[in-house]
CSV table of C-alpha atoms and ligand atoms in Angstrom, one decimal:
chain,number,residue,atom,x,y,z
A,1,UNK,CA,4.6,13.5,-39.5
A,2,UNK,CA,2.8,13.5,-36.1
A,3,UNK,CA,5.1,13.2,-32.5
A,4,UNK,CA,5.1,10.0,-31.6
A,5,UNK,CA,6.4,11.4,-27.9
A,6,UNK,CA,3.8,13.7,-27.9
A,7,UNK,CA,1.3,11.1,-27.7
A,8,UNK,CA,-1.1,10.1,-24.9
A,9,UNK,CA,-0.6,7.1,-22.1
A,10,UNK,CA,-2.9,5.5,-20.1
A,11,UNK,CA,-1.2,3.9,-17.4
A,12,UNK,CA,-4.3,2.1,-14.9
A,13,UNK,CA,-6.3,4.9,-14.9
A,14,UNK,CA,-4.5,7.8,-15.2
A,15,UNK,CA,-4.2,9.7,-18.0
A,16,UNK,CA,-0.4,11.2,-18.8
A,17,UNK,CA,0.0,13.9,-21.7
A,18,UNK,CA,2.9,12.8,-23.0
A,19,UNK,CA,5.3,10.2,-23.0
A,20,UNK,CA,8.0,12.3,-21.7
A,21,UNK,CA,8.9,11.5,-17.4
A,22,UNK,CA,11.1,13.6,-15.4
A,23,UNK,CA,13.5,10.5,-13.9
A,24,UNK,CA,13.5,10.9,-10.0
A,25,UNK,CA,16.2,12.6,-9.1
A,26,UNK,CA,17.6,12.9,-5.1
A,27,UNK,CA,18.5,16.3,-4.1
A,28,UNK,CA,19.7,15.4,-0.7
A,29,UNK,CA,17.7,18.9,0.6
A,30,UNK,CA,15.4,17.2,3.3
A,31,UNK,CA,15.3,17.9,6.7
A,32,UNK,CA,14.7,14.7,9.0
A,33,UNK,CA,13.5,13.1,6.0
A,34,UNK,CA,11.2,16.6,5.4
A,35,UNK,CA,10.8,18.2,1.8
A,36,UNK,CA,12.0,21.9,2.0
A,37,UNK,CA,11.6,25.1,0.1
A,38,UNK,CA,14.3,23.9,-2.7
A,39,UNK,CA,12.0,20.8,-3.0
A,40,UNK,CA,9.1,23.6,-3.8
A,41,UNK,CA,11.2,25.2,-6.3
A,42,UNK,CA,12.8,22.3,-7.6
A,43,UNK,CA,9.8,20.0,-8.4
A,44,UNK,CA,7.4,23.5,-8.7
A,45,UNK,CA,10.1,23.8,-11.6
A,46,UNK,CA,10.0,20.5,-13.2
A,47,UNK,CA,6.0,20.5,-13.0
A,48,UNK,CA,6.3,22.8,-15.8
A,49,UNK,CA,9.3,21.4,-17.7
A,50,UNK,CA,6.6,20.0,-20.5
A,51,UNK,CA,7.0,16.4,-19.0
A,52,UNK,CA,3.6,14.7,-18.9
A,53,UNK,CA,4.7,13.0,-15.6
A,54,UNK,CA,7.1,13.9,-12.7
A,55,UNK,CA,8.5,11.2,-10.4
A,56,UNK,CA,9.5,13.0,-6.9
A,57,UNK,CA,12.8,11.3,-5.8
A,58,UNK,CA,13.9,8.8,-3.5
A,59,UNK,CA,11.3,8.5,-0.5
A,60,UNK,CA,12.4,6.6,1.8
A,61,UNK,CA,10.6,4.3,4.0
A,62,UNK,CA,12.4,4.2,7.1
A,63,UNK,CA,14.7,7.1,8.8
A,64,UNK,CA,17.3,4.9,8.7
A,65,UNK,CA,16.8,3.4,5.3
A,66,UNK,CA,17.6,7.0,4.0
A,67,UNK,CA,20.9,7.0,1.5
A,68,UNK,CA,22.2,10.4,3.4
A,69,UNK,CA,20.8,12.7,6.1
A,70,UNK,CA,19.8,15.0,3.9
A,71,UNK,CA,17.3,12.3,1.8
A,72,UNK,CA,13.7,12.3,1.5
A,73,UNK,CA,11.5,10.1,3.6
A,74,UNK,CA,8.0,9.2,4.1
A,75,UNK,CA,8.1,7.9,7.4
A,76,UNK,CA,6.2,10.5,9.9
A,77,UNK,CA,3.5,12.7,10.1
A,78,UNK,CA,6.0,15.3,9.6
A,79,UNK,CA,7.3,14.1,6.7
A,80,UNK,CA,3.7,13.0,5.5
A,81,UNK,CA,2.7,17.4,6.0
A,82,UNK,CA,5.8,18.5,4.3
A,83,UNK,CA,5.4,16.7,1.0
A,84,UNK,CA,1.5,17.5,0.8
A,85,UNK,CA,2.5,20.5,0.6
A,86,UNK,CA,4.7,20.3,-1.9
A,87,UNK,CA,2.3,18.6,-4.1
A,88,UNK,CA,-0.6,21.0,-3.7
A,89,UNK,CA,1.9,23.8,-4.9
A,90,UNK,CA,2.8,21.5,-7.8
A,91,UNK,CA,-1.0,21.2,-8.6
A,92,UNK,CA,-1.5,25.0,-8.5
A,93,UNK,CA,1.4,26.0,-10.4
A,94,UNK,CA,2.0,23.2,-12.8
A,95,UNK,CA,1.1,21.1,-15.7
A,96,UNK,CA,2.4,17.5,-14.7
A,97,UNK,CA,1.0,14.3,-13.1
A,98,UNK,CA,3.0,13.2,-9.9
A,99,UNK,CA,4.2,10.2,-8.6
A,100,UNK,CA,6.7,9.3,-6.4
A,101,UNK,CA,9.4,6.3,-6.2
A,102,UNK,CA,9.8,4.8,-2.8
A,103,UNK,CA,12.9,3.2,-1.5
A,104,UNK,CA,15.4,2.0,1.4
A,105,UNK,CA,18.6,2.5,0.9
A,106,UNK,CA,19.9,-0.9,2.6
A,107,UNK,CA,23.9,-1.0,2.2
A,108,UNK,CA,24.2,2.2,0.3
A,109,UNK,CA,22.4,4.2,3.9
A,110,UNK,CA,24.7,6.1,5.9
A,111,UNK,CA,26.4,8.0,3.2
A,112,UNK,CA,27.6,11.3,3.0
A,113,UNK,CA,25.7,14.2,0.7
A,114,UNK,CA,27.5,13.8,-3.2
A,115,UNK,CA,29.0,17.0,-2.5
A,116,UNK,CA,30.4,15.6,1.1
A,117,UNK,CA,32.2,13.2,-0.7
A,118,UNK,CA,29.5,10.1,-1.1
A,119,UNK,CA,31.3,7.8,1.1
A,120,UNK,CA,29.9,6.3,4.4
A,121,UNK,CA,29.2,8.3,7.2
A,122,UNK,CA,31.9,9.5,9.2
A,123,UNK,CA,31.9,8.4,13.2
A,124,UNK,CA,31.0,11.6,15.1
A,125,UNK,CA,28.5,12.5,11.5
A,126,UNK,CA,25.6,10.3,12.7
A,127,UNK,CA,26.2,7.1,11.3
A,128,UNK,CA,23.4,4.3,11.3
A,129,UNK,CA,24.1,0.5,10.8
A,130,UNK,CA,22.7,-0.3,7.7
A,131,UNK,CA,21.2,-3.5,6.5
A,132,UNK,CA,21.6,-6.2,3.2
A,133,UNK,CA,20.7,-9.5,2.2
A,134,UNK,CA,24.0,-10.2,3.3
A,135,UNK,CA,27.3,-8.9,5.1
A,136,UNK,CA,29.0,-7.6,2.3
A,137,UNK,CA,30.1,-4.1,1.6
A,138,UNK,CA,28.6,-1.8,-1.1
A,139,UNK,CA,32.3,-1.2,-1.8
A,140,UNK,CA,36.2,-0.6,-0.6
A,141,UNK,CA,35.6,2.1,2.2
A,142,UNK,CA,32.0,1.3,3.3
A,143,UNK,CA,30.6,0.3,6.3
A,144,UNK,CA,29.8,-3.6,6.4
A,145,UNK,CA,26.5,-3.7,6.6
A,146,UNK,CA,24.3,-6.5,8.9
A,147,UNK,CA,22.4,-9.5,7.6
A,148,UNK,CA,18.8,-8.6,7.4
A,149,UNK,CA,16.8,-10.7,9.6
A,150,UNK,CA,13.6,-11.8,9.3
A,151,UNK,CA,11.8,-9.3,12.4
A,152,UNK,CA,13.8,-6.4,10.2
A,153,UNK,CA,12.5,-7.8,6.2
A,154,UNK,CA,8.9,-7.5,8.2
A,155,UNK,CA,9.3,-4.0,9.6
A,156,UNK,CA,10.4,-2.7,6.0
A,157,UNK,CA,7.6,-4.5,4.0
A,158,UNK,CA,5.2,-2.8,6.5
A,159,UNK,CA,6.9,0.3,6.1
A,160,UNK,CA,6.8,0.1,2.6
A,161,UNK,CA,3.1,-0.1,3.1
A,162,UNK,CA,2.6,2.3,4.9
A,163,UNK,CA,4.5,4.7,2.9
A,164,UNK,CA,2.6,3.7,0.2
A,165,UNK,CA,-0.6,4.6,2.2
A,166,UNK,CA,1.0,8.0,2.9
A,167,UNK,CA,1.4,8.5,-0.9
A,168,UNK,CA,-1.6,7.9,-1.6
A,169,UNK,CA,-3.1,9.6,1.3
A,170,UNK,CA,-1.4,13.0,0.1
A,171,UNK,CA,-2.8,12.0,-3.6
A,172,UNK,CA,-0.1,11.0,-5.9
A,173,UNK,CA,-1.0,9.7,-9.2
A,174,UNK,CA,1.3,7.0,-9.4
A,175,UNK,CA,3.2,5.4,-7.2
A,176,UNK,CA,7.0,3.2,-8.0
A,177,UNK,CA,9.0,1.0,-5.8
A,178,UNK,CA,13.1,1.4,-6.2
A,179,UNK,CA,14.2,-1.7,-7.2
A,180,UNK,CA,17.5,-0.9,-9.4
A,181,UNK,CA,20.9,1.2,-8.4
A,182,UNK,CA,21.8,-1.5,-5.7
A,183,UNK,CA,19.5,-0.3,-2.8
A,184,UNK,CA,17.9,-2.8,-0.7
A,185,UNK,CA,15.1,-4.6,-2.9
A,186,UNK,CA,17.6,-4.3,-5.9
A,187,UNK,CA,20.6,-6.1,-3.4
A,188,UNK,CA,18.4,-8.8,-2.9
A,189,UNK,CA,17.8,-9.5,-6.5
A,190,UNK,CA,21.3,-9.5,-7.6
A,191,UNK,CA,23.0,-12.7,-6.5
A,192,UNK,CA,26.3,-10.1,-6.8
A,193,UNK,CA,25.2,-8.6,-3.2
A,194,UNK,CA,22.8,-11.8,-2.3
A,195,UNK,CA,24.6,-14.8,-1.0
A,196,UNK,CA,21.8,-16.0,1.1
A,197,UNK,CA,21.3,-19.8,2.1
A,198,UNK,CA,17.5,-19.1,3.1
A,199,UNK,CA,14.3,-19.2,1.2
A,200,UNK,CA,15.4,-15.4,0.3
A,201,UNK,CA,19.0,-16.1,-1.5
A,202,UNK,CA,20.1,-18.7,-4.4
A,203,UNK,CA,17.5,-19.0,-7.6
A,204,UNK,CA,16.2,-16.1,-8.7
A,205,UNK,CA,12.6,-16.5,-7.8
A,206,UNK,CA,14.2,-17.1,-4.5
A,207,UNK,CA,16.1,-13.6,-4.8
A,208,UNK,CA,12.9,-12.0,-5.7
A,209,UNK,CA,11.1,-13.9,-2.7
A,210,UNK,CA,11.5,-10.3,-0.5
A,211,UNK,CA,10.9,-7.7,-3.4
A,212,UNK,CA,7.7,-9.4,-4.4
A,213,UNK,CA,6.4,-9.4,-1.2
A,214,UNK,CA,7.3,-5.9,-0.3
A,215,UNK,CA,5.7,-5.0,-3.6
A,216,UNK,CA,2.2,-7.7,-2.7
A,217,UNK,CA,2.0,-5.4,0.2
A,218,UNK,CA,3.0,-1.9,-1.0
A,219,UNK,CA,0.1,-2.8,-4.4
A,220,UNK,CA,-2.4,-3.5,-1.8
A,221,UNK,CA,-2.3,-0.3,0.0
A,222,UNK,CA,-2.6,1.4,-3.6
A,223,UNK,CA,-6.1,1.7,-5.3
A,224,UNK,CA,-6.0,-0.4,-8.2
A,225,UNK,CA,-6.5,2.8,-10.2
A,226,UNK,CA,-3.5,4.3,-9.5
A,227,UNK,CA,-0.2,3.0,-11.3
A,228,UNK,CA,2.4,1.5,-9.6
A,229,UNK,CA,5.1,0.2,-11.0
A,230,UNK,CA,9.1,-0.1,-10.2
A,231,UNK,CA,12.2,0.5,-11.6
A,232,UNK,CA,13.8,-2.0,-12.3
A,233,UNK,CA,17.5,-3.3,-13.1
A,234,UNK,CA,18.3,-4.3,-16.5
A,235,UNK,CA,21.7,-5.2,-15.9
A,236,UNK,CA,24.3,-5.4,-13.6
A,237,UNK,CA,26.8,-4.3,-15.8
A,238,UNK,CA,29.1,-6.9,-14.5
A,239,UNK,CA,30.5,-11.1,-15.0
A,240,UNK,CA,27.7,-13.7,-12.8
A,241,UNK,CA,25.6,-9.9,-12.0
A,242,UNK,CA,22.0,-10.0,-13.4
A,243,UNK,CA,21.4,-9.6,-17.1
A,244,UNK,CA,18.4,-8.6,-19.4
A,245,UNK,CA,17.1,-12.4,-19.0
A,246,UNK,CA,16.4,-11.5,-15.7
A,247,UNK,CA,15.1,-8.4,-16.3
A,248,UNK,CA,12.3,-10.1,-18.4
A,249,UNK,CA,11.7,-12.4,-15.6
A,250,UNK,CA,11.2,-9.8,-12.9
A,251,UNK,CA,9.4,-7.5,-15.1
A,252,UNK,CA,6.8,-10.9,-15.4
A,253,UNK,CA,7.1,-11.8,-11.8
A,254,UNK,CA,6.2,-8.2,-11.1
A,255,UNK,CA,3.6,-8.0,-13.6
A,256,UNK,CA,2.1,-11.1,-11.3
A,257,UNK,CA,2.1,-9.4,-8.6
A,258,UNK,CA,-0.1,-6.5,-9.8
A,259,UNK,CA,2.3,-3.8,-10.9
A,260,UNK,CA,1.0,-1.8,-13.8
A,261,UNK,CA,4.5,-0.5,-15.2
A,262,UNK,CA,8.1,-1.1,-15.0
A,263,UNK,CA,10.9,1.3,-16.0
A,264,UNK,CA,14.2,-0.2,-17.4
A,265,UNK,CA,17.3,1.6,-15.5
A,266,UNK,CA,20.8,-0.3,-14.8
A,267,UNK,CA,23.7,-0.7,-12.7
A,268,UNK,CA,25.1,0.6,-9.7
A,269,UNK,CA,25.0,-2.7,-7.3
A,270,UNK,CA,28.3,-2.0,-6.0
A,271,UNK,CA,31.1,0.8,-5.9
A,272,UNK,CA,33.8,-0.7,-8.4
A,273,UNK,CA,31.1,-1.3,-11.7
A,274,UNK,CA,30.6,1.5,-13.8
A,275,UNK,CA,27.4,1.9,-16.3
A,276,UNK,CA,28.2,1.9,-20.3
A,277,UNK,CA,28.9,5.1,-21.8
A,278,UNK,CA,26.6,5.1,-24.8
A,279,UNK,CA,23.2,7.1,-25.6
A,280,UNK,CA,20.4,5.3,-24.7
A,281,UNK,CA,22.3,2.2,-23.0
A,282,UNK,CA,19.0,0.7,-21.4
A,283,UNK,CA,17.0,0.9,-24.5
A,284,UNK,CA,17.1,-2.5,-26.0
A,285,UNK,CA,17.0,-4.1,-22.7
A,286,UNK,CA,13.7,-2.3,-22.0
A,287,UNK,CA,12.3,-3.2,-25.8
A,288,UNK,CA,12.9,-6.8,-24.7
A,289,UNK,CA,10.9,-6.1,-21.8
A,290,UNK,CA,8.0,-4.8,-23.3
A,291,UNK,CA,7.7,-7.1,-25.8
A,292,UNK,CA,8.8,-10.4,-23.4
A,293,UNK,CA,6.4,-8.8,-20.4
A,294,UNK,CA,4.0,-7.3,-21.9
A,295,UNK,CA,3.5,-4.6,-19.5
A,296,UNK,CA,4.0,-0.8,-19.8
A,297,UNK,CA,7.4,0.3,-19.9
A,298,UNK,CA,9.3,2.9,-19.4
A,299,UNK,CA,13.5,3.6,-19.7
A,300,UNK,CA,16.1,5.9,-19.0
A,301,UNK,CA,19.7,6.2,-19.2
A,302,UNK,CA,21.4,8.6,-21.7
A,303,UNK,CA,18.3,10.0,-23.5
A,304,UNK,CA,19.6,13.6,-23.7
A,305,UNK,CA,17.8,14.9,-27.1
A,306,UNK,CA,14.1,14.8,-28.3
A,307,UNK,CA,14.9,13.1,-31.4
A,308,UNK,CA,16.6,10.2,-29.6
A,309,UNK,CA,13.1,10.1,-27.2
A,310,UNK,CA,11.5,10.1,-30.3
A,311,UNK,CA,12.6,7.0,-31.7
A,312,UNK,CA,13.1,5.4,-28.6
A,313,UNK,CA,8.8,5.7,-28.9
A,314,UNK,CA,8.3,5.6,-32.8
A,315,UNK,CA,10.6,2.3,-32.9
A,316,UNK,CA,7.9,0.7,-30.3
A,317,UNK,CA,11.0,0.3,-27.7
A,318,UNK,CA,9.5,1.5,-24.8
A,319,UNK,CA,6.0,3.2,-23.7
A,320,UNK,CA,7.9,6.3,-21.8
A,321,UNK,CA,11.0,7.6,-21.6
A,322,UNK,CA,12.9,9.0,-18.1
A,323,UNK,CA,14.8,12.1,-18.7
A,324,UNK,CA,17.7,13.0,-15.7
A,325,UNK,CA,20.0,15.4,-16.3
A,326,UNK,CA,19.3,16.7,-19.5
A,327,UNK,CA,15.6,17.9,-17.5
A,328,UNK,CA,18.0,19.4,-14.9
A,329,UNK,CA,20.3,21.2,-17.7
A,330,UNK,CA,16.8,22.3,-19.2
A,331,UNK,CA,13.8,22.5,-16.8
A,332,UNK,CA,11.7,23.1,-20.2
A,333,UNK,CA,13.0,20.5,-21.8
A,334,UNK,CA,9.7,19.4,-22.9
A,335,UNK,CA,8.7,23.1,-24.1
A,336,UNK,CA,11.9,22.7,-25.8
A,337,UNK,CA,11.4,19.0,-27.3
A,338,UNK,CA,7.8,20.2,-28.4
A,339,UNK,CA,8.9,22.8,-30.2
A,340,UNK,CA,11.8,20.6,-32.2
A,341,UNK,CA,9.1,17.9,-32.8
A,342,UNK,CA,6.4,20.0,-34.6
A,343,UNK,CA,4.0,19.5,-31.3
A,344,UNK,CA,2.9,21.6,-28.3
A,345,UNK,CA,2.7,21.5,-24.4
A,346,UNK,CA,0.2,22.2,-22.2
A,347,UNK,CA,2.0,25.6,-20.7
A,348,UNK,CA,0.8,27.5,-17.6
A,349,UNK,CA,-1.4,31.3,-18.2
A,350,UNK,CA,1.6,33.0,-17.7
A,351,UNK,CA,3.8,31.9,-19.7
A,352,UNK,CA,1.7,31.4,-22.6
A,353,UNK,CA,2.9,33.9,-24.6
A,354,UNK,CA,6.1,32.0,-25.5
A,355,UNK,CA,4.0,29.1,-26.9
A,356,UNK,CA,4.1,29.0,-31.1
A,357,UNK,CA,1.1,30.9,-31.6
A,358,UNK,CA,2.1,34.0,-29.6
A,359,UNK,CA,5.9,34.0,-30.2
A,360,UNK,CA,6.6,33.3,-33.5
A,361,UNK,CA,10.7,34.6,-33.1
A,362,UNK,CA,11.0,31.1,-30.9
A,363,UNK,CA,11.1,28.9,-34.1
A,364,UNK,CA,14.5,31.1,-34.8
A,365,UNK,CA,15.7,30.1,-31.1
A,366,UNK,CA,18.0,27.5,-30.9
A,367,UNK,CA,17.0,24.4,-28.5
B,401,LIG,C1,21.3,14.2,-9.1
B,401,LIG,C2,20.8,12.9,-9.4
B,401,LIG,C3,20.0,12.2,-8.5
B,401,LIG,C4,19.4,10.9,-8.8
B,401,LIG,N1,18.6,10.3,-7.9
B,401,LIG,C5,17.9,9.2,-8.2
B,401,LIG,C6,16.8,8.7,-7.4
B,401,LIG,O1,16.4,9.3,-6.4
B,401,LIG,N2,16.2,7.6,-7.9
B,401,LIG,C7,16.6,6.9,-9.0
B,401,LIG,O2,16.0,5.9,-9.3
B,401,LIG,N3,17.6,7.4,-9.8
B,401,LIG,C8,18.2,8.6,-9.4
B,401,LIG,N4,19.1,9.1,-10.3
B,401,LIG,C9,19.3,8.5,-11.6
B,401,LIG,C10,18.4,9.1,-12.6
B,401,LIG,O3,17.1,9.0,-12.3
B,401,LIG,C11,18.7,8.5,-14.0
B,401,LIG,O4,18.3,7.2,-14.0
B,401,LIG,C12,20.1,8.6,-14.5
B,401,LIG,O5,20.7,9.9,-14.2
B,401,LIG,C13,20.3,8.3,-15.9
B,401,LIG,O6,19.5,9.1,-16.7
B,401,LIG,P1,20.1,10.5,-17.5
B,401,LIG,O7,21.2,10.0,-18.4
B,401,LIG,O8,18.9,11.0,-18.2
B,401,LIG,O9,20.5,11.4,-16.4
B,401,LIG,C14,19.7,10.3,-10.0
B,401,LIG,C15,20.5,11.0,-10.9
B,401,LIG,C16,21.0,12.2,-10.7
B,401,LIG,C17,21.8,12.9,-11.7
C-alpha cells in the first residue's frame, strides 16, 4: 500500500512534495525584528527535515505588533535584507517550499522571551502599549491593552500589505495570515476578547469585518499564483468562545475573500484556557472544514507520529498536516516518516547515502 502522506499537493500554483508542513514556529532570535544566524541554521535545518513545505514563523507586521523583542518582523528594509537571505540559503541548501505566516501580536505584544518568563514586559525592559478590539487583558498580570481605533485598524491592514509585498518581493511560495492563538486578527474574531459596539464587534460577520479586510488587502498584494491562506481557530476551547461552527463560517468567509488554504489550529485567546490533551485534537474540526468549505486544508495540534499523519490524510481529514515539536525533537522527521511509510524524500547530494538504496542497515534503525 502506497503513502498517502507522501502524495503530491497543488496549492494555486505551487507544487508541494508532500503533504507533510513544518508548523511555524517563533524562536524569539531576531534582532529589531531581523532574522539572525540561528534563523539560518534553524530553518537551513528544517529545509531538509523531509517536509514538502516550511512555514517561517511569526512575522510580524509592525515593530510594535511583535509578541517579544526578540520576534521576527517584516517591517523595514532591514528586516526585508535579513530574511532574503535567509531564504536564498534555504534554496541552496534545501529541499522544501517556503512560506511564511504573518502576524501582529495585538494584546499578547510586549511579552517577555518564554525563557524570560512569558509575561508582559517589565517597565525599564522596553515596554510598548499594545492594542485589541477591546480593553481587556490577555490575562491576570498583563498589561491592559488600548481600544484599537480606527486610524490604528488602517495602519495595520496596510501594513499587513505591505508585508505581504515584502514576502513576496523576497519570493516566498506561499504566503498565511495568523488568525488563531489569540493575536490581534484572532481577538477580533472571538467575541471572548471582542466586546465591540461598532460595525467591528457583536455578530460574527461583524467580528470578521477587520480580519477580512486585512486579508482583501494582504490577497491583493499576493499574485494570485501564490497560496495564501491563514490559520485559523477552530476553537476556543472555552463556554460562549468560538466553536467549530464558526470555524466553518470563517473558513467560507475567507474562502470569499480569495484565500487558497486554511489550516485548522485552536486555542490560546486568553491566559487562563488551556488546549485538550489528546493526539490530534484539531483533526475533526478541520475534516468538518474541508468538507463544509471546500477549500484546501491543513491541521496541526498533537500529530507526533507518521502513522497518525497518515491517516489524518488516508481518512480524507485534511489536505496537509502541521508538525511542531515533534519536527523540532527530529529535524528529519520526514526522512524518518518516509522511511516508516514504505516512501522516500527528496534528500540533498550529501546526504544521499543514507537514503534506502545506499544504506540498507537504516531499515534496522529505529525511528
Ligand atoms: C517553540 C514554539 C513556537 C511556536 N510559534 C508559533 C508561531 O510562530 N505561529 C503559530 O501559528 N504557532 C506557533 N506555535 C504553535 C505550533 O505551530 C503548533 O501549532 C503547536 O505547537 C501544536 O503543534 P504540535 O503539537 O505539533 O507541536 C509554536 C509552538 C512552539 C512549540
Amino acid at each position: 500500500m502506497s503513502s498517502k502522506l507522501f502524495t503530491p499537493l497543488r496549492i494555486a500554483g505551487l507544487d508541494v512534495a508532500n503533504r507533510i508542513v513544518v508548523s511555524p514556529m517563533c524562536q524569539y532570535s531576531a534582532n529589531d525584528g531581523c532574522a539572525s544566524d540561528w534563523h539560518m541554521t534553524h530553518l537551513g535545518m528544517l529545509a531538509n527535515s523531509g517536509a514538502g513545505l516550511l512555514v517561517v514563523e511569526a512575522t510580524h507586521v509592525e515593530r510594535h505588533g511583535r509578541i517579544t523583542h526578540g520576534c521576527l518582523g517584516l517591517y523595514s528594509d532591514a528586516c526585508e535584507a535579513a530574511l532574503a537571505r535567509v531564504v536564498a540559503h534555504c534554496r541552496r541548501i534545501g529541499t522544501a517550499k517556503l512560506a511564511i505566516q504573518l502576524a501582529h501580536s495585538g494584546r499578547k505584544g510586549s511579552a517577555q522571551r518564554p525563557w524570560e518568563g512569558g509575561g508582559s514586559l517589565k517597565a525599564g525592559d522596553d515596554p510598548w502599549e499594545t492594542i485589541a478590539p477591546s480593553a481587556i487583558p490577555f490575562g491576570e498580570g498583563w498589561a491592559m491593552p488600548r481600544e484599537a481605533t480606527a486610524q490604528d485598524m488602517a495602519r495595520v491592514r496596510d501594513a499587513f500589505a505591505e508585508a505581504a509585498r515584502r514576502a513576496v518581493r523576497i519570493g516566498f511560495d506561499a504566503i498565511e495570515l495568523h488568525l488563531a492563538h489569540g493575536y490581534l486578527l484572532h481577538s477580533f474574531v472571538s467575541p471572548l476578547s471582542n466586546r465591540r459596539r461598532d460595525a467591528y464587534g457583536g455578530s460574527l460577520e461583524n467580528r470578521m469585518r477587520y480580519p477580512l479586510e486585512v486579508a482583501r488587502a494582504a490577497r491583493a498584494a499576493v499574485p494570485a499564483t501564490t497560496p495564501f491562506g491563514a490559520r485559523i481557530t477552530g476553537s476556543d476551547w472555552s463556554e460562549g468562545g468560538l466553536t467549530a461552527d464558526d470555524a466553518v463560517a470563517c473558513a467560507r468567509m475567507l474562502k470569499a475573500a480569495g484565500l487558497d488554504y486554511v489550516d485548522v489550529s485552536s486555542g490560546g485567546v486568553s491566559a487562563d484556557i488551556r488546549n485538550p490533551a489528546t493526539p490530534g485534537y484539531n483533526v475533526g474540526i478541520a475534516e468538518r472544514v474541508k468538507r463544509e468549505a471546500g477549500l484546501v486544508t491543513r491541521t496541526v495540534g498533537s500529530i507526533v507520529t507518521p502513522e497518525q499523519s497518515e491517516a489524518v490524510i488516508a481518512d480524507g481529514n485534511a489536505d496537509c498536516v502541521a508538525i511542531g515539536r515533534a519536527m523540532l525533537d527530529d529535524p528529519h522527521w520526514g526522512w524518518h516518516a518516509a522511511r516508516a511509510l514504505g516512501a522516500e524524500v527528496e534528500r540533498p547530494l550529501q546526504y544521499k547515502r543514507v537514503g534506502p538504496a545506499l544504506w540498507a542497515a537504516a531499515a534496522k534503525k529505529a525511528g
